[in-house]
Coordinates of C-alpha atoms and ligand atoms in Angstrom, one line a residue:
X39 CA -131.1 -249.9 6.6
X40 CA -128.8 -251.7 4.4
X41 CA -124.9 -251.1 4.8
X42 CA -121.6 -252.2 4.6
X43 CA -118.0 -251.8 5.9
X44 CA -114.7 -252.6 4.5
X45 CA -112.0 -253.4 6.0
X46 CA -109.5 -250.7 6.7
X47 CA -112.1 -247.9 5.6
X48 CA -112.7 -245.0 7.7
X49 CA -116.9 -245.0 6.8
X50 CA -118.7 -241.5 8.5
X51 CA -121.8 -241.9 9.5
X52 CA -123.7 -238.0 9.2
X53 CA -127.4 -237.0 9.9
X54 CA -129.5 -235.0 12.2
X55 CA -129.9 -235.5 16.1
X56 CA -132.0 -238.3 16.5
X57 CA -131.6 -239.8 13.4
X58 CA -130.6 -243.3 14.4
X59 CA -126.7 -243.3 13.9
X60 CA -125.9 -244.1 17.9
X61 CA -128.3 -246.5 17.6
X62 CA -127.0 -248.4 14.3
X63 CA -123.5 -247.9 16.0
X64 CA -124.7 -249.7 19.3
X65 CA -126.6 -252.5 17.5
X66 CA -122.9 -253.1 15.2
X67 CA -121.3 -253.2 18.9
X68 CA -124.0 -255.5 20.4
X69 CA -125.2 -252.9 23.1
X70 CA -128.6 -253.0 21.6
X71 CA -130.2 -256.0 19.9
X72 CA -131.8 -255.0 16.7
X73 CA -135.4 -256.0 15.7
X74 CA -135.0 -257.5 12.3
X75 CA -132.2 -257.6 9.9
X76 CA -128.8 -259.3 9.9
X77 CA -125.2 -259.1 10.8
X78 CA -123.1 -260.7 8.9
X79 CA -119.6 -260.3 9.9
X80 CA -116.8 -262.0 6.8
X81 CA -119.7 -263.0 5.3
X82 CA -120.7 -265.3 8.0
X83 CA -124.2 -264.1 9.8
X84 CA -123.8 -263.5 13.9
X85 CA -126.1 -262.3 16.7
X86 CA -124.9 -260.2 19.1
X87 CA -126.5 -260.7 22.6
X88 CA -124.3 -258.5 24.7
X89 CA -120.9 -256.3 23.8
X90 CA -118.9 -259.3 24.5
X91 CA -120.0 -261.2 22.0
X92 CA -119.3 -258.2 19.5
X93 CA -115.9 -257.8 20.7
X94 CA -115.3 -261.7 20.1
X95 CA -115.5 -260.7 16.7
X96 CA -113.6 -257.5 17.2
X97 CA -116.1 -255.1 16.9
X98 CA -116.3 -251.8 19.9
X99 CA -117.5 -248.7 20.4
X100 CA -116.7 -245.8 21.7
X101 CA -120.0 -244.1 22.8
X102 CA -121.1 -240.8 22.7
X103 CA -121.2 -240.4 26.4
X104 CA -118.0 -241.4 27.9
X105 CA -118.2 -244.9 30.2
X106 CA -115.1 -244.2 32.3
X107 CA -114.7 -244.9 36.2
X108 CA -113.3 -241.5 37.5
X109 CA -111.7 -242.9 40.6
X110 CA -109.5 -245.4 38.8
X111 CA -106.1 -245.2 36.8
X112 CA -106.1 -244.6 33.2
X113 CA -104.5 -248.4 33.0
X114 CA -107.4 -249.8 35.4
X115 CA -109.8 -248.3 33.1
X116 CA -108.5 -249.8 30.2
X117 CA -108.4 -253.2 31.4
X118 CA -111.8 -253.3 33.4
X119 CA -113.6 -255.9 32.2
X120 CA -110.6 -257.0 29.5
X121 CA -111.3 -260.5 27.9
X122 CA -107.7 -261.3 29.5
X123 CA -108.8 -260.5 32.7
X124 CA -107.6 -259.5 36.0
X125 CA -107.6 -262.3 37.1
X126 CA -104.1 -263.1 36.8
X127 CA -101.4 -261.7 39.8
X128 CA -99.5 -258.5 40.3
X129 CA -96.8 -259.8 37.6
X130 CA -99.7 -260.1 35.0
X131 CA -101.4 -257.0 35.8
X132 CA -98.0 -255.2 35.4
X133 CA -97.3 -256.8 32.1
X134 CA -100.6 -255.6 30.9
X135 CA -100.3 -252.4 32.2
X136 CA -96.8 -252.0 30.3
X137 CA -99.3 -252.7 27.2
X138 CA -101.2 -250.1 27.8
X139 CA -98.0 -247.8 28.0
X140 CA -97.0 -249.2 24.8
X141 CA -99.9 -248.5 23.1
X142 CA -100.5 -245.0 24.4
X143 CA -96.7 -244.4 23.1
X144 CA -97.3 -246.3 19.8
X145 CA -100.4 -243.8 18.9
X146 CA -98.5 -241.3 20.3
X147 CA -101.5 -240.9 22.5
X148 CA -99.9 -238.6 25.7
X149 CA -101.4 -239.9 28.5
X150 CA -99.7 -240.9 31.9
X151 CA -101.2 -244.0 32.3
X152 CA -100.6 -244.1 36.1
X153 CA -102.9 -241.1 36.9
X154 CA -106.5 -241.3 38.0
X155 CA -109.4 -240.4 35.2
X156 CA -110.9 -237.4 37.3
X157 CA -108.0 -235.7 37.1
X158 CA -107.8 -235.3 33.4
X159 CA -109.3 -233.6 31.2
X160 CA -112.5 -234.5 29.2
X161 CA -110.7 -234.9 25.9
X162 CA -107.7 -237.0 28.1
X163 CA -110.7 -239.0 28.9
X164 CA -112.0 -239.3 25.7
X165 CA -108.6 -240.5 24.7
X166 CA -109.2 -243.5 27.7
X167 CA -111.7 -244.9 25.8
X168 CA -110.3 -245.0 22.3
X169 CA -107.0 -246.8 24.2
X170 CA -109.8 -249.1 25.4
X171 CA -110.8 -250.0 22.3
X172 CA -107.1 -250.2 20.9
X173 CA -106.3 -252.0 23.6
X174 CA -109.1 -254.9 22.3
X175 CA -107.7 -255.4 19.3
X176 CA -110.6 -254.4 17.6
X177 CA -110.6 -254.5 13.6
X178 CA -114.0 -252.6 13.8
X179 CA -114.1 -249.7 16.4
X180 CA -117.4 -247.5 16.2
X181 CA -116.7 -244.2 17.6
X182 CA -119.6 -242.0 18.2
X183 CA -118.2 -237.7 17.9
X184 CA -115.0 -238.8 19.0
X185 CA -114.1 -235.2 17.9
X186 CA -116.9 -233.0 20.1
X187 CA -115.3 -232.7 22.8
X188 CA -111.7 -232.0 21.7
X189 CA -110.0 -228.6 20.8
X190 CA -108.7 -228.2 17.4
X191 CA -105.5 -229.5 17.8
X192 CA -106.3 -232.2 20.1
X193 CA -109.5 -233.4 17.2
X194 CA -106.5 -233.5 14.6
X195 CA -103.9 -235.8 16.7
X196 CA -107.0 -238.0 16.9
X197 CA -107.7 -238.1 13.4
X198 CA -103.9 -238.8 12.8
X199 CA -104.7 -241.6 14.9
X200 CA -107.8 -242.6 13.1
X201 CA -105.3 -242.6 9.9
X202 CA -102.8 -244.5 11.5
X203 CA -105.2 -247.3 12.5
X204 CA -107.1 -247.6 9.2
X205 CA -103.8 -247.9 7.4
X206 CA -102.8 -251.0 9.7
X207 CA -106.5 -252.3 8.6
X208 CA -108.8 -251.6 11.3
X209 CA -112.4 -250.0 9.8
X210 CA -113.9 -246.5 12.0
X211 CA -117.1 -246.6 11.6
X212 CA -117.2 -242.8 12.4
X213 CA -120.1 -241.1 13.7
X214 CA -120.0 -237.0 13.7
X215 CA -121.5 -233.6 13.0
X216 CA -118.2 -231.8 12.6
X217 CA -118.7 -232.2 8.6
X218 CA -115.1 -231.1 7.7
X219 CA -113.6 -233.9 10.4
X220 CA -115.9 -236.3 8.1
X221 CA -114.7 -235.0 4.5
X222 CA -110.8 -234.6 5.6
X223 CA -110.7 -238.4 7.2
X224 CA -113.8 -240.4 5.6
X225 CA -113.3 -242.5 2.4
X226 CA -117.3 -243.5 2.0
X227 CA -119.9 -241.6 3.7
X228 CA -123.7 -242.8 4.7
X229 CA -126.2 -240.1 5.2
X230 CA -129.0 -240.9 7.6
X231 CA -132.2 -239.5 8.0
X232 CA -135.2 -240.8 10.3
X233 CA -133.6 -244.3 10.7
X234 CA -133.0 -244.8 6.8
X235 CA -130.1 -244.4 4.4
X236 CA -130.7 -241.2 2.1
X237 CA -127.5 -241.7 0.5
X238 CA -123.7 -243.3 0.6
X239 CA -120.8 -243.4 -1.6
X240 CA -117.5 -241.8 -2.0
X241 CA -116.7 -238.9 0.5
X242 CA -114.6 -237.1 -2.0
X243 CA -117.9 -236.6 -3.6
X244 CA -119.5 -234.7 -0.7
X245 CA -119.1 -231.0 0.2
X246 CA -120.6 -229.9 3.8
X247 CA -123.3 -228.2 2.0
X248 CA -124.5 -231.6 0.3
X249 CA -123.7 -233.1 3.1
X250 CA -126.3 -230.9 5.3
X251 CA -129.2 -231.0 2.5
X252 CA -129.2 -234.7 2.6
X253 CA -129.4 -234.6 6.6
X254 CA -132.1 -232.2 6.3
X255 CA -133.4 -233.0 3.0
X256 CA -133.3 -229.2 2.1
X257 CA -130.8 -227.0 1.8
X258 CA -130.1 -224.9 5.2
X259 CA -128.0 -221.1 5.7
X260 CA -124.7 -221.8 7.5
X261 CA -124.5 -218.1 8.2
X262 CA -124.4 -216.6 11.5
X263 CA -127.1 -213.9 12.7
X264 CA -125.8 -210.9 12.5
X265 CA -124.5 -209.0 15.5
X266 CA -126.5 -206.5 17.4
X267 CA -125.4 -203.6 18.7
X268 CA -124.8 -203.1 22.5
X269 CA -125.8 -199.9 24.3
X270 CA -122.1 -197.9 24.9
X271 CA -123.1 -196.1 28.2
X272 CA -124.6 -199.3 29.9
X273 CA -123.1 -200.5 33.3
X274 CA -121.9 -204.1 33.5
X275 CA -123.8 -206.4 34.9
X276 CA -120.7 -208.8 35.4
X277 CA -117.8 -207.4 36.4
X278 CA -114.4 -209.7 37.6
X279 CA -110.9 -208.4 39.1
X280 CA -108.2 -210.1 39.6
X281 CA -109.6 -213.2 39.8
X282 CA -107.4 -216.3 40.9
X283 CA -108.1 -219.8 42.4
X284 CA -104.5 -220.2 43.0
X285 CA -104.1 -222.7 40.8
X286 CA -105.3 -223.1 37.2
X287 CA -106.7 -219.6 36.9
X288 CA -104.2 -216.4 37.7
X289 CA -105.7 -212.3 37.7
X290 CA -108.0 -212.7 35.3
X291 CA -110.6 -209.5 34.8
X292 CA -113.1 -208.5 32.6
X293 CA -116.5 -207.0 32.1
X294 CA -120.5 -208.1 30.6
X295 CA -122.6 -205.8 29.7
X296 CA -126.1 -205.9 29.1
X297 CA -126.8 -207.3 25.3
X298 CA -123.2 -208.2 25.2
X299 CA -121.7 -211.9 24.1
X300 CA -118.6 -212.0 25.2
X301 CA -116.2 -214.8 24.1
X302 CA -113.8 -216.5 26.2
X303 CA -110.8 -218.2 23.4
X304 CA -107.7 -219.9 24.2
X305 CA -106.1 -223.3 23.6
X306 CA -107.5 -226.4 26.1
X307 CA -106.7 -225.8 29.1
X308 CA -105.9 -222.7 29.4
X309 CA -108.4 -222.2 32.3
X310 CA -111.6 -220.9 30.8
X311 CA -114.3 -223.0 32.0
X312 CA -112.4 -222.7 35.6
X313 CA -113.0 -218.9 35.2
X314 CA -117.3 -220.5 34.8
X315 CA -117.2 -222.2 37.6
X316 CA -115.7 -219.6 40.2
X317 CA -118.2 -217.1 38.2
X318 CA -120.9 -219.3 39.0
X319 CA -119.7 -219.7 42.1
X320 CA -119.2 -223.6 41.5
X321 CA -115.5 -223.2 43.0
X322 CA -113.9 -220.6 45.9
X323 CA -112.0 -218.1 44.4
X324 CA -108.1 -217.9 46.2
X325 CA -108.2 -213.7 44.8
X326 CA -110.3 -211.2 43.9
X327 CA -113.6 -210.2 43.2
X328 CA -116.7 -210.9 41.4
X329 CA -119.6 -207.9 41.3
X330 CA -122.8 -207.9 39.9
X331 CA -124.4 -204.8 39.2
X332 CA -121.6 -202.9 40.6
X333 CA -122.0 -204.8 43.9
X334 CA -119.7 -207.7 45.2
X335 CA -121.4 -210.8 45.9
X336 CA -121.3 -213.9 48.3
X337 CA -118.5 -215.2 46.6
X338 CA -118.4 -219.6 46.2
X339 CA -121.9 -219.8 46.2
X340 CA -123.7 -220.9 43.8
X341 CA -127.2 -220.5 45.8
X342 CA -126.2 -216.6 45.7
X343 CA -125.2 -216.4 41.5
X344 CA -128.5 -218.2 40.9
X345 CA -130.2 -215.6 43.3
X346 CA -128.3 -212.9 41.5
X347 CA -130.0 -214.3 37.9
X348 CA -127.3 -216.1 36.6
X349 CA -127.3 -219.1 34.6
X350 CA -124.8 -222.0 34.1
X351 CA -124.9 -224.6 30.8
X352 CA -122.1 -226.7 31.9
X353 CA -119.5 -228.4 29.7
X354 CA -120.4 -232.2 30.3
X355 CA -124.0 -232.4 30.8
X356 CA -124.0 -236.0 31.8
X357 CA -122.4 -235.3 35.2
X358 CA -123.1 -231.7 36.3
X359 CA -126.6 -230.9 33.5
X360 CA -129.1 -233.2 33.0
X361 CA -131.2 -235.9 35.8
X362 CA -131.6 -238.8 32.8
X363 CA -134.4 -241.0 34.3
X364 CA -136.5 -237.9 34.5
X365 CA -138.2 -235.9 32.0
X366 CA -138.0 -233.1 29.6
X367 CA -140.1 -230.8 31.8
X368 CA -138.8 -231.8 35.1
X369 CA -135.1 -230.9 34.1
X370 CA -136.3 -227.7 32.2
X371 CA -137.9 -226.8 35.7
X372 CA -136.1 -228.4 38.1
X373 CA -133.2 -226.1 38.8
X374 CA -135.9 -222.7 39.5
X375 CA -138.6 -224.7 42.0
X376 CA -138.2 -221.7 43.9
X377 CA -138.6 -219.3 40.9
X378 CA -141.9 -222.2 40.0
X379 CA -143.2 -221.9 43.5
X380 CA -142.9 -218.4 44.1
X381 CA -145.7 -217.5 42.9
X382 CA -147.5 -219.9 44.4
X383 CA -149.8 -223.0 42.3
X384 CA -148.8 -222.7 38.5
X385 CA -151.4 -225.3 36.4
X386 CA -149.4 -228.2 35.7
X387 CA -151.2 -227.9 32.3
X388 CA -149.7 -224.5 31.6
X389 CA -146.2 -225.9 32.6
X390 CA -146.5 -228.4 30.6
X391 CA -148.0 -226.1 27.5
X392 CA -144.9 -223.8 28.2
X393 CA -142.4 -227.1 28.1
X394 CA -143.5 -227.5 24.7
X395 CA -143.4 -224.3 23.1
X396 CA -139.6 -224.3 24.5
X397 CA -138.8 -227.7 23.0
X398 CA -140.2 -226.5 20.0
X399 CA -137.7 -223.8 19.7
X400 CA -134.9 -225.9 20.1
X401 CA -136.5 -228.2 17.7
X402 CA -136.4 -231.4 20.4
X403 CA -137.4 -234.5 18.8
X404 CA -140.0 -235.7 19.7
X405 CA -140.8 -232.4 21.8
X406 CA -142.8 -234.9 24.3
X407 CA -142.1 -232.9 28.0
X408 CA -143.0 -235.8 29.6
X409 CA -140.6 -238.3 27.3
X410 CA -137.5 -239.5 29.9
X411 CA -134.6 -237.6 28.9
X412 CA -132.8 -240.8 28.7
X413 CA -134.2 -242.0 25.6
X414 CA -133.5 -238.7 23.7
X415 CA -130.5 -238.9 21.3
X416 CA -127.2 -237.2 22.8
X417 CA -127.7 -234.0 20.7
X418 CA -131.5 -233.6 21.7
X419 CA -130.0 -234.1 25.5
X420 CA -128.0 -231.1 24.9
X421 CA -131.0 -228.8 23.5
X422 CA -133.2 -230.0 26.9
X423 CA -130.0 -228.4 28.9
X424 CA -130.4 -225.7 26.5
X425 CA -134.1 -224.9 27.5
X426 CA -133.2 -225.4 31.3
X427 CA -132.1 -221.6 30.8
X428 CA -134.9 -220.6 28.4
X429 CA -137.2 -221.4 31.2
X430 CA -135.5 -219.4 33.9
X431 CA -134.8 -216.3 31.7
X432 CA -131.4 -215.8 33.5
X433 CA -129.9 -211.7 33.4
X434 CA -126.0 -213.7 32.7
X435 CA -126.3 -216.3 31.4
X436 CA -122.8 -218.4 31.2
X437 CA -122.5 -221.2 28.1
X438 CA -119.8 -223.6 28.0
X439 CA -119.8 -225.3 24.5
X440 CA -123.2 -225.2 24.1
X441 CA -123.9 -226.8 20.6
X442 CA -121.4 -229.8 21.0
X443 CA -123.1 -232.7 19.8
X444 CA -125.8 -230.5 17.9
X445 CA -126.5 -230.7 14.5
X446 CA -126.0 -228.2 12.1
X447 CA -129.9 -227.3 11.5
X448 CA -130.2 -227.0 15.6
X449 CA -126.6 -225.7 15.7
X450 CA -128.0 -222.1 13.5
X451 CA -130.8 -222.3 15.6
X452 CA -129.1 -222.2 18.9
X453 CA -126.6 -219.2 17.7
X454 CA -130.4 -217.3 16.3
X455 CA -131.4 -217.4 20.2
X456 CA -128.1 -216.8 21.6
X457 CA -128.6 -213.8 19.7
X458 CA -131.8 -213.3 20.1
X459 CA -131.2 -213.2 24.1
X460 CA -128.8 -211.1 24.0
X461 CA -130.8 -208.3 22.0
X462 CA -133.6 -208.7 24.7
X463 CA -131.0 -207.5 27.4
X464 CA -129.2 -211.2 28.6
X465 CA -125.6 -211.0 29.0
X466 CA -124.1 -213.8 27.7
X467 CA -120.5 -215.3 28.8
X468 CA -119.4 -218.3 25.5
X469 CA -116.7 -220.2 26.0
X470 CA -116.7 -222.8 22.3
X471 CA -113.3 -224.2 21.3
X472 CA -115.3 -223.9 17.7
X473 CA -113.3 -221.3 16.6
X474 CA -116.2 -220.0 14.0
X475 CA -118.7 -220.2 16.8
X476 CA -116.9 -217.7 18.8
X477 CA -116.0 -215.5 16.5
X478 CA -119.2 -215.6 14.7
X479 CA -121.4 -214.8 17.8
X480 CA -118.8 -212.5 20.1
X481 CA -118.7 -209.1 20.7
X482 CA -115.8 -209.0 22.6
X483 CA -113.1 -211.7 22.8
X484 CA -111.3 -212.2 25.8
X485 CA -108.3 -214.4 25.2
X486 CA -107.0 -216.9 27.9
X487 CA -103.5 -218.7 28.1
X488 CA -102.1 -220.3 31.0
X489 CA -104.6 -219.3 33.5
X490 CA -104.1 -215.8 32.6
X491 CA -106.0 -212.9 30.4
X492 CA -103.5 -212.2 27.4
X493 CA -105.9 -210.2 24.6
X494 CA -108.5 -208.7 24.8
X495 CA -110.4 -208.2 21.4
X496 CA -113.3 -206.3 20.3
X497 CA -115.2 -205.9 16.8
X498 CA -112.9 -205.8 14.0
X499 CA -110.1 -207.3 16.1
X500 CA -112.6 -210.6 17.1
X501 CA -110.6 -212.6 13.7
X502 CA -109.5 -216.0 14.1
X503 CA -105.3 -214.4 13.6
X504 CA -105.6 -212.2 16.2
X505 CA -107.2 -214.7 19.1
X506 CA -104.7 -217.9 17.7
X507 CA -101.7 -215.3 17.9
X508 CA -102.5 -214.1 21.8
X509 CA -103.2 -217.4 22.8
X510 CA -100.0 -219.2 21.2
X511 CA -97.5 -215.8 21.8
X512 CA -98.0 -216.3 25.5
X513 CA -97.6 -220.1 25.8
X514 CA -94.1 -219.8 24.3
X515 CA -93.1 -217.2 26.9
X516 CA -93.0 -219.2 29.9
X517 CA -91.7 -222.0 27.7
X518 CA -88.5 -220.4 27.5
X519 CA -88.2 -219.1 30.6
X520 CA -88.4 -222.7 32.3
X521 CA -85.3 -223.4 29.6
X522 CA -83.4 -220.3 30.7
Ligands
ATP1911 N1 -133.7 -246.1 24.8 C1 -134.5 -245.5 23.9 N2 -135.9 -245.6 24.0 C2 -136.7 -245.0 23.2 N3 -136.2 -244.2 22.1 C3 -134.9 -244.1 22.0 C4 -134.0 -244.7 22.9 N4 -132.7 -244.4 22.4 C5 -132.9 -243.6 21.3 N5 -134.2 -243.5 21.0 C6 -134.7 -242.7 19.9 O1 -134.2 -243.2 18.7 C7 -133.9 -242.1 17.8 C8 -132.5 -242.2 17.3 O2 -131.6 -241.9 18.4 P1 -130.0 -241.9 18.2 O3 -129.5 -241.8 19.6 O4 -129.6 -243.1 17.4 O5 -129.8 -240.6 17.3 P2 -128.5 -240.0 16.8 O6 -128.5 -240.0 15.3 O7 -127.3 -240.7 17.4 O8 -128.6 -238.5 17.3 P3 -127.5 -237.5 17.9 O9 -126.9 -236.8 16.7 O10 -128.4 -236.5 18.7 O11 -126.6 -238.2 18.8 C9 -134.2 -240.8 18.6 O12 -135.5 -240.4 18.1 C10 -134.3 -241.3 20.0 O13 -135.1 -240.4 20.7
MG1912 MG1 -125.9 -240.1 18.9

């Protein structure tokens, strides 16, 4: 592919999983060494043999999958491996740490740059990196769905920050599948399709629909499935009271029924995926119970929800979803050896038939079971965690964010089965900071603000007014309370 960056450009990159835009970002940032072809940086040609010679010229990258050492300080992680080293004593270090401060205030960034990486959140983290980067003087910083992981307000302060950076000259090469992130920040755009350029010009020429018939090279519905009913006199097969962990999540209750999505809003923070976790048993809850079928169960185990056919697609699937040096098929079927092996011998060949016709679904590319899920593209990573749950045909099954990183084609795919599941009788528990996802797919909303159940919302009520309203309302009580 042929293309070019200016100076001081914010230049998207768009295209369907698997279409090559990590890797052209990685080979601009010298992680990977490309084939054939040349670089050539202020019209000079380079080669790039590792990310330090990249960064020589000022060229980084934020990747997709964040690159952060979670037992170090935000300040540490910045300066691992800086050109300006560590080297130099305590004095040194604190004079560079003080740089880091600065910049986190200049970009107005909000991070405490003392505390440790694990304990903030993932879009705190992803903020780590991009200070990384800033921190390198970069004039070129390739950032790979800076956005995905980031709640609505949080992907905006970013893109202010984007703004603020291309105005003092820097070029974003900016890689990402939330299309109206790309048309409210981009100036040029370059469309990608199977490692090739289908298109590139001038962003204010693109609408998200021409956008997503170049990536697909047709055009594609953006509608949601329509909702299906759920039975009125059916029994729960989730039901949680009073739930609390003591810290982050305070009394919250509410019920799942059979055939029922229901979505979990609120701001960042506000405790939702915590409320996953002690569901799933992941964590000990402080308070309260959690019944299934009517029937309390061992609670802070997670041996006992997976017994109790329930199902977990974490947030991050790097850390908690996916084994990456292992394939398709063993992940999909890794997590139920039990369920595999109760029945005793199943033909490796039927395994490996079944593998395929759930890839297909989900429209992996390539849909090889036995491909190492470490050389899958990040959004084709997500649909393998996806089929994880396909394969264990779980009663509850519990998604949090579970199209981040997808394109849009998968993305209407993924919602089609959500839906799909839940006609054949799956509960399903969605958490999606995608405000259109939620509403689009939920039954009932259940709204979340400081650890605590503020709204809940069914049918008619499920609109994006109603959900913001609860969810702000109740963060400006305590506010002024704390004042009083
Ligand atoms: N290490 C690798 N070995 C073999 N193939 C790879 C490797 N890394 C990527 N690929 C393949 O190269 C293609 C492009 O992948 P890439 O990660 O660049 O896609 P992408 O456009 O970033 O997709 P996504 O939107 O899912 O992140 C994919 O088909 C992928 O499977
Ligand atoms: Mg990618």
């Amino acid at each position: 592919m042929d293309l070019s960056i200016r100076s001081g450009e914010v230049h998207a990159l768009v295209g369907e999983n698997g279409a090559g835009k990590s890797t052209l970002g990685r080979c601009l940032a010298g992680v990977l060494i490309p084939d054939e072809g040349e670089l050539l940086v202020d019209a000079a040609p380079v080669q790039y043999r590792a990310p330090r010679d990249a960064l020589n010229d000022g060229i980084t990258i934020v990747e997709q999958e964040l690159a952060l050492v979670p037992a170090m300080s935000v300040a540490d992680n910045v300066l691992l491996g800086h050109r300006k080293g560590a080297a130099g004593g305590l004095r040194r270090r604190r004079a560079l740490s003080a740089e880091v401060q600065g910049l986190n205030d200049r970009f107005a960034l909000g991070l405490e740059v003392s505390r440790t990486v694990e304990s903030l959140t993932v879009a705190d983290q992803q903020k780590v990196e991009i200070l990384r980067a800033l921190s390198r003087q970069a004039r070129i910083i390739v950032m790979d769905e800076p956005t995905a992981r980031l709640a609505r307000d949080e992907a905006d302060n970013l893109l202010r920050v984007i703004r603020m950076l291309a105005e003092q000259g820097t070029a974003i090469v900016f890689i990402s599948h939330i299309l109206d992130d790309v048309l409210s920040i981009a100036e040029r755009v370059t469309v990608m399709r199977n490692g090739e350029v289908v298109k590139s010009g001038e962003a204010a020429a693109e609408t998200p629909a021409s956008l997503v018939e170049a990536m697909l090279g047709r055009a594609a519905s953006l509608e949601f499935p329509e909702k299906r009913p759920v039975g009125v006199d059916v029994a729960p097969i989730l039901s949680v009271r009073n739930l609390s962990d003591g810290r982050r999540v305070h009394d919250v209750s509410f019920e799942v029924r059979p055939g029922e999505i229901l979505g979990l809003g609120g701001l960042v923070g506000c405790g939702r995926s915590e409320v996953a976790r002690l569901v799933f048993g992941a964590e000990r809850p402080a308070r309260g119970a959690i019944e299934i079928d009517g029937a309390v169960t061992g609670i802070g185990s997670v041996r006992h929800a997976v017994g109790h056919g329930l199902a977990y697609l974490p947030e991050n699937r790097k850390d908690l979803g996916l084994l990456l040096d292992l394939s398709s098929q063993e992940n999909a079927t890794l997590a139920h050896l039990d369920q595999v092996t109760r029945w005793g011998f199943i033909s490796p060949r039927r395994e490996r038939r079944e593998a395929t016709a759930i890839l297909e679904r989900l429209s992996v590319s390539p849909a090889d079971p036995a491909l190492r899920v470490k050389a899958l593209s990040g959004g084709n990573q997500q649909k393998v965690l996806f089929s994880k749950w396909l394969w264990q045909a779980p009663r509850l099954l519990i998604a949090d964010e579970p199209t981040r990183g997808v394109d849009v084609g998968a993305k209407f795919a993924i919602y089609e089965l959500l839906v799909e599941l839940a006609a054949e009788g799956m509960a399903i528990l969605l958490i999606s900071s995608e405000m259109e996802e939620l509403i689009g797919l939920s039954h009932r909303v259940v709204v979340m603000a400081r650890g605590r159940g503020v709204a809940e919302l069914d049918g008619e009520q499920v609109h994006e007014e109603r959900i913001l309203h609860a969810a702000f309302a109740s963060r400006a009580e305590p506010a002024r309370e704390a004042s009083a």
